[in-house]
Amino acid sequence: MMTEPAAKDKMKVLIMGGGPAGLAAGKILTDEKVSCIVFEQDNGVGGLSRTHSHNGFLFDLGGHRFFTKKNELDEFIQRLLVDELIDVRRLSKIYFMNRYFNYPPTFMNAVTGLGPWVSAEILASFLKEKLRPRKTPVVTLEDWMVSQFGRKMYELFFKNYTEKVWGIPCTEVSAAWAAQRIKGMSLLSTIRETLFPSGKDRPVSLIPSFKYPAHGIGRISERLKQEIEKRNSVRLNSRVASVRHNGKEITGVVIKTREGKEYVETATDYLSSIPVTELIQIFDPPAPAEVIAAARRLRYRDLLICVLMFDSEPITKDTWVYIPDPQIEFGRLHEPTNWSPAMSPPGKTSLVFEYFSFESDPLWSLPDEKIVENTVKQFTRIKLAPGAEEKIIDHCVVRAKKAYPMHEIGHESMLVLIKNFIKKFSNLTLMGRYGMFIYNNLDHSMESGIRAAQNLCGARYDLEEVLKRDEYLEIKYPKND
Ligand SMILES: Cc1cc2nc3c(=O)[nH]c(=O)nc-3n(C[C@H](O)[C@H](O)[C@H](O)COP(=O)(O)OP(=O)(O)OC[C@H]3O[C@@H](n4cnc5c(N)ncnc54)[C@H](O)[C@@H]3O)c2cc1C
């Protein structure tokens, strides 16, 4: 429900969650001289885009590159990080049939690596898809990928990795997810880019470098926090435990601190980037039973990270290495030192292994030592850097819950129910990846926070529409904004 904004000096905005979305909103409000306060449950800001540190080594929860299609956002980041941004050369590989291929798979690389027979099969199955009109609608992720790449390419390169990420068959993931995430990327664009490089419509996912803060992606959130604290505050270790309301407005939230203190904080307006599935369940009085049931049906994929530290110069040249092989448990790895030398002490390096999993998987309850042992064994098996296992000097394991909102078939109707309930509250706005339950990137999350804050100051953005219109941000055509 849209109401007229109050005078800025009468406003107090309470922001739930100190990830990129919440902090970007806080920065805009601070610049507008609006009073605001951010509550973050963790002992540091950044959420999933936080850079962790361990004995002098820095690492993201899976390498995070910042990329945006919007000049406004690009400039926002440039101003925020001034001279902290460096250019990172992008070089990714995929481990497949005991060999490494370029990623995204280029046509020539596939031909030389797979041989002419398999390459011909790829081309034939692609042409079959393109020349023969589909008889059934594109509903599932499998339908979408087959229609874009052909069945052979889907089965060889995409199926195993995607199923590793989601933990469910591609036939149970909504095609809408792929259309939003991988739009513009097709076998044709890949072939065209291989044969005619630097074409002016080249998708950015194929452009060989990106910007990155020298001390990790978490610097974006740390800098936003500093900006907010020029006038306002960010409270760490402070969980939003309950949200009070009168059916039309939010009237206050209960904050619980790590030390066990509990208090009520009130505001004129509330912005939430905490998982909407949790928000619904902490309403006081409770949300209707069907809305709570819908929130419980929305699922997330969780992420476990194992980091191995080496007494060595960098041991790969890659930014990311994808491992679709179902025999290997981790799905992706990266070497932070290749992103920025400042991520490791001099003469040392590390590898970050990502296990896409559910919190309920046996993996999550394994002791860290066992996870490290399994990771070392499988690292040796994939022969990425033979002998490097002898130089391991340290390790660390991080468990990150709710890493990916799952776009399962049918989830849209649950979301509609939830968002219709939220619309009843005139002073509550949802933003961010988990607040809106949209599988988006850091820049999208920040943009939703920025727009939410601008709306409180009189703008009229429809956040859902803004994010939908933006298509998939990995694909930036230079001609566009
Ligand atoms: C493995 C991986 C790799 C990724 N790589 C990239 C990449 O390369 N580029 C990119 O742009 N994006 C990437 N992303 C996406 C990016 O991490 C997210 O889009 C972004 O962090 C979302 O920001 P957010 O503020 O919406 O949510 P979050 O980062 O999740 O922030 C939400 C915050 O709310 C806090 N919170 C939750 N509940 C409560 C509560 N009850 N009370 C108080 N606080 C609470 C959380 O602790 C968290 O800090 C990646 C994500 C993953 C998982």
Coordinates of C-alpha atoms and ligand atoms in Angstrom, one line a residue, residues 17-22 39-42 46-49 61-65 238-240 273-275 278 303 320 332 354 403-404 432-434 440-443 445, ligand 1:
G17 CA 19.5 -7.3 8.0
G18 CA 23.0 -5.8 7.4
G19 CA 23.7 -7.4 4.1
P20 CA 24.2 -5.4 0.9
A21 CA 20.5 -4.7 0.5
G22 CA 20.0 -3.4 4.1
F39 CA 19.9 -4.5 12.9
E40 CA 22.2 -7.4 12.0
Q41 CA 22.2 -10.8 13.8
D42 CA 25.8 -11.6 13.0
G46 CA 27.8 -8.4 4.6
G47 CA 25.6 -11.5 4.9
L48 CA 26.5 -13.8 2.1
S49 CA 28.7 -11.2 0.6
L61 CA 31.8 -17.5 0.6
G62 CA 32.5 -18.6 -3.0
G63 CA 34.3 -15.9 -5.0
H64 CA 31.9 -12.9 -5.4
R65 CA 32.5 -10.6 -8.4
S238 CA 21.2 -8.0 17.2
R239 CA 18.5 -10.4 15.9
V240 CA 15.0 -9.3 14.9
S273 CA 16.0 -8.0 4.0
I274 CA 15.8 -10.9 6.3
P275 CA 14.5 -14.2 4.8
E278 CA 11.4 -16.3 8.7
L303 CA 26.3 -23.9 1.4
W320 CA 36.6 -20.4 -10.8
R332 CA 33.0 -25.4 -7.4
E354 CA 32.0 -25.0 -2.2
A403 CA 22.6 -19.6 0.3
Y404 CA 20.2 -20.0 -2.6
G432 CA 17.1 -8.1 -1.1
R433 CA 17.6 -11.7 -2.2
Y434 CA 15.9 -13.3 0.8
N440 CA 19.5 -12.4 -7.6
N441 CA 23.0 -11.1 -7.3
L442 CA 24.6 -8.6 -4.9
D443 CA 24.1 -5.7 -7.3
S445 CA 20.1 -6.7 -3.8
Ligands
LIG1 C1 28.2 -19.1 -3.3 C2 27.6 -17.8 -3.7 C3 28.3 -17.0 -4.6 C4 27.8 -15.8 -5.0 N1 28.5 -15.1 -5.9 C5 28.1 -13.9 -6.3 C6 28.8 -13.1 -7.3 O1 29.9 -13.5 -7.8 N2 28.3 -11.9 -7.6 C7 27.2 -11.4 -7.0 O2 26.8 -10.2 -7.4 N3 26.5 -12.1 -6.1 C8 26.9 -13.3 -5.8 N4 26.2 -14.0 -4.8 C9 24.9 -13.5 -4.3 C10 25.1 -12.5 -3.1 O3 25.8 -13.2 -2.1 C11 23.7 -12.1 -2.6 O4 22.9 -11.6 -3.7 C12 23.8 -10.9 -1.6 O5 24.6 -11.1 -0.6 C13 22.4 -10.7 -1.1 O6 22.3 -9.6 -0.3 P1 21.1 -9.3 0.7 O7 21.4 -8.1 1.5 O8 19.9 -9.4 -0.1 O9 21.1 -10.7 1.6 P2 22.2 -11.2 2.7 O10 23.6 -11.1 2.1 O11 21.8 -12.6 3.0 O12 22.0 -10.3 3.9 C14 20.9 -10.5 4.8 C15 21.4 -10.2 6.2 O13 20.3 -10.3 7.1 C16 20.8 -10.9 8.3 N5 19.6 -11.5 9.0 C17 18.9 -12.6 8.7 N6 18.0 -12.8 9.6 C18 18.1 -11.8 10.5 C19 17.3 -11.4 11.7 N7 16.3 -12.2 12.1 N8 17.7 -10.3 12.4 C20 18.8 -9.5 12.0 N9 19.5 -9.9 10.9 C21 19.1 -11.0 10.2 C22 21.8 -11.9 7.8 O14 22.7 -12.3 8.8 C23 22.5 -11.2 6.7 O15 23.6 -10.5 7.1 C24 26.6 -15.3 -4.4 C25 25.9 -16.0 -3.5 C26 26.4 -17.3 -3.1 C27 25.7 -18.1 -2.1

